[in-house]
Amino acid sequence: MAEEAVKIEKKSGSFFIDKVKEILPAGGNLNACLTCGLCASGCPATGLRDMDPRKFLRMAALGMDEEIKKSEWVWMCSMCTRCMYACPMQINIPQLVFNARKLTPREERPKGILASCDMAMKNPTLSAMGTTQEDFEFVVQDILDEVREEQPEWEERDLQAPMDKQGAYFFLNQNSREPMVEPEEMVPLWKILNIVGADWTYGSTGWAGENYCLFLADDPAWEKHTRGTLGKADELGCKVFLNTE
Amino acid sequence: MRKTFGDRAADNLRFVIESCVGKENFIDTFPNKSNNFCCGGGGGYLQSGYKEERLQYGKIKDAQIQATGATYVIAGCHNCHAQLHELGEHYGAHYHVVHIWTVICLALGVLAPSERTYLGPELQEVNLPKTEEDDE
Ligand code: SF4
Ligand code: SF4
């Protein structure tokens, strides 16, 4: 049995999809959909909240801005880009979803993502868990001392976890979960860097890799996060930014 | 991989993993590389509060891993690690989730007992670093 047809009211003014087209290269090809369904058939979020990427794009194309604004599905698409990769027309659905997240007022976006972004913005470390510079420096030093003491081979090999080393070649970031929850997980990476003779450093600020402001679709905060971490790498004169996140 | 570095980087990682565990011990998922499915740990999902949906999203990933029959799966980042770990438990799977540096250090013989949290019992004693007692 056919479902009831969607009736589109005649609206004036500019639609959400038009605004997104303006900011994407080639308009994200958002007008080029063939409705083939390749995107939907290979999307892990298909079916959640009775939504899928083709349907979402169609709704946007039909100007159903209110429905899009109300749909929680924008938080259930991980913006993985598989749909776009599979799409014969290279339609940028993930960007459409990203921008649709902005239709919800900032303070009403999912609490966990919001709190993580706010926390990162409060601290020069950019840690979503609120880890301070002092905490990070302490944990890194503490774990390093422990390894050098308990595994004498690494005392001999002079294992290091440099902090703010001026002129180091690599700048390494770190997810806050490690220093805070499972600090011993940082050690294998230090060992590998030692074995290959890499010249690297952590930054005492700007080291936290998790960027929840991006997921929150808060552009200014996202930019602040990114500039904060890259700025630290620049300040130290590092040549390569190693993103472990 | 799909988003930034493409299949070349995916191939490089496969080279590293095969060098560590042996070609015959590496089983790829299907589909893979740029055609692969996202696990659902990204995009803010882990903090979004939509847990049920996140597990549903990851069902396809879990099935993909289970179909390989592999006992270890290597996660690309912390979010993947957390999500895959939870998926495995939720769907009653039997794979362990590890980071790539754990596998590299294990193969190099420099992975200390304290750094084996995510390894199963059968790998706890494998290729342990030499201690002074061994030399005596
Ligand atoms: S794969 Fe592309 S062309 Fe096909 S339905 Fe999806 S968006 Fe439209
Ligand atoms: S980007 Fe979103 S819509 Fe596209 S395949 Fe991934 S989860 Fe689905």
PDB file of N, CA and C and ligand atoms in Angstrom, chain A residues 39 42-45 53 73 76-84 93-94 97, chain B residues 57, ligand 2:
ATOM      1  N   CYS A  39      23.729   5.315  -1.980  1.00  0.00           N
ATOM      2  CA  CYS A  39      24.136   5.887  -0.689  1.00  0.00           C
ATOM      3  C   CYS A  39      23.401   5.181   0.446  1.00  0.00           C
ATOM      4  N   GLY A  42      24.259   1.457   1.392  1.00  0.00           N
ATOM      5  CA  GLY A  42      25.536   1.162   2.048  1.00  0.00           C
ATOM      6  C   GLY A  42      25.825   2.040   3.240  1.00  0.00           C
ATOM      7  N   CYS A  43      24.772   2.618   3.799  1.00  0.00           N
ATOM      8  CA  CYS A  43      24.977   3.503   4.948  1.00  0.00           C
ATOM      9  C   CYS A  43      24.568   2.807   6.237  1.00  0.00           C
ATOM     10  N   PRO A  44      25.472   2.710   7.222  1.00  0.00           N
ATOM     11  CA  PRO A  44      25.125   2.037   8.473  1.00  0.00           C
ATOM     12  C   PRO A  44      24.022   2.745   9.257  1.00  0.00           C
ATOM     13  N   ALA A  45      23.769   4.016   8.927  1.00  0.00           N
ATOM     14  CA  ALA A  45      22.733   4.754   9.665  1.00  0.00           C
ATOM     15  C   ALA A  45      21.369   4.651   8.992  1.00  0.00           C
ATOM     16  N   PRO A  53      20.326   8.396   3.916  1.00  0.00           N
ATOM     17  CA  PRO A  53      20.915   9.570   3.249  1.00  0.00           C
ATOM     18  C   PRO A  53      20.144  10.043   2.019  1.00  0.00           C
ATOM     19  N   TRP A  73      18.378  12.471  13.466  1.00  0.00           N
ATOM     20  CA  TRP A  73      19.233  11.606  12.652  1.00  0.00           C
ATOM     21  C   TRP A  73      20.583  12.251  12.332  1.00  0.00           C
ATOM     22  N   MET A  76      23.137  10.821  14.201  1.00  0.00           N
ATOM     23  CA  MET A  76      23.300   9.366  14.063  1.00  0.00           C
ATOM     24  C   MET A  76      24.054   9.002  12.786  1.00  0.00           C
ATOM     25  N   CYS A  77      24.268   9.989  11.948  1.00  0.00           N
ATOM     26  CA  CYS A  77      25.162   9.839  10.803  1.00  0.00           C
ATOM     27  C   CYS A  77      26.529  10.214  11.340  1.00  0.00           C
ATOM     28  N   SER A  78      27.521   9.349  11.139  1.00  0.00           N
ATOM     29  CA  SER A  78      28.847   9.632  11.701  1.00  0.00           C
ATOM     30  C   SER A  78      29.683  10.487  10.762  1.00  0.00           C
ATOM     31  N   MET A  79      29.103  10.910   9.660  1.00  0.00           N
ATOM     32  CA  MET A  79      29.797  11.709   8.638  1.00  0.00           C
ATOM     33  C   MET A  79      31.012  10.961   8.082  1.00  0.00           C
ATOM     34  N   CYS A  80      30.812   9.644   7.915  1.00  0.00           N
ATOM     35  CA  CYS A  80      31.906   8.764   7.496  1.00  0.00           C
ATOM     36  C   CYS A  80      32.255   8.907   6.020  1.00  0.00           C
ATOM     37  N   THR A  81      31.403   9.521   5.233  1.00  0.00           N
ATOM     38  CA  THR A  81      31.582   9.778   3.790  1.00  0.00           C
ATOM     39  C   THR A  81      31.457   8.557   2.872  1.00  0.00           C
ATOM     40  N   ARG A  82      30.982   7.448   3.402  1.00  0.00           N
ATOM     41  CA  ARG A  82      30.856   6.269   2.540  1.00  0.00           C
ATOM     42  C   ARG A  82      29.828   6.513   1.432  1.00  0.00           C
ATOM     43  N   CYS A  83      28.772   7.195   1.765  1.00  0.00           N
ATOM     44  CA  CYS A  83      27.716   7.477   0.779  1.00  0.00           C
ATOM     45  C   CYS A  83      28.284   8.272  -0.398  1.00  0.00           C
ATOM     46  N   MET A  84      29.102   9.258  -0.054  1.00  0.00           N
ATOM     47  CA  MET A  84      29.659  10.130  -1.081  1.00  0.00           C
ATOM     48  C   MET A  84      30.637   9.361  -1.971  1.00  0.00           C
ATOM     49  N   ILE A  93      26.729  14.472   0.893  1.00  0.00           N
ATOM     50  CA  ILE A  93      25.726  14.321   1.947  1.00  0.00           C
ATOM     51  C   ILE A  93      26.307  14.570   3.351  1.00  0.00           C
ATOM     52  N   PRO A  94      27.510  14.070   3.635  1.00  0.00           N
ATOM     53  CA  PRO A  94      28.050  14.354   4.974  1.00  0.00           C
ATOM     54  C   PRO A  94      28.129  15.846   5.305  1.00  0.00           C
ATOM     55  N   VAL A  97      24.698  16.997   6.178  1.00  0.00           N
ATOM     56  CA  VAL A  97      24.373  16.597   7.554  1.00  0.00           C
ATOM     57  C   VAL A  97      25.099  17.502   8.555  1.00  0.00           C
TER      58      VAL A  97
ATOM     59  N   TYR B  57      23.995   1.065  14.685  1.00  0.00           N
ATOM     60  CA  TYR B  57      24.858   1.527  13.590  1.00  0.00           C
ATOM     61  C   TYR B  57      26.056   0.578  13.425  1.00  0.00           C
TER      62      TYR B  57
HETATM   63  S1  SF4 C   2      28.255   9.953   5.945  1.00  0.00           S
HETATM   64 FE1  SF4 C   2      26.368   9.599   7.099  1.00  0.00          FE
HETATM   65  S2  SF4 C   2      24.843   9.290   5.539  1.00  0.00           S
HETATM   66 FE2  SF4 C   2      26.816   8.977   4.550  1.00  0.00          FE
HETATM   67  S3  SF4 C   2      27.228   6.775   4.717  1.00  0.00           S
HETATM   68 FE3  SF4 C   2      28.185   7.742   6.469  1.00  0.00          FE
HETATM   69  S4  SF4 C   2      26.660   7.618   8.095  1.00  0.00           S
HETATM   70 FE4  SF4 C   2      25.587   7.268   6.142  1.00  0.00          FE
END
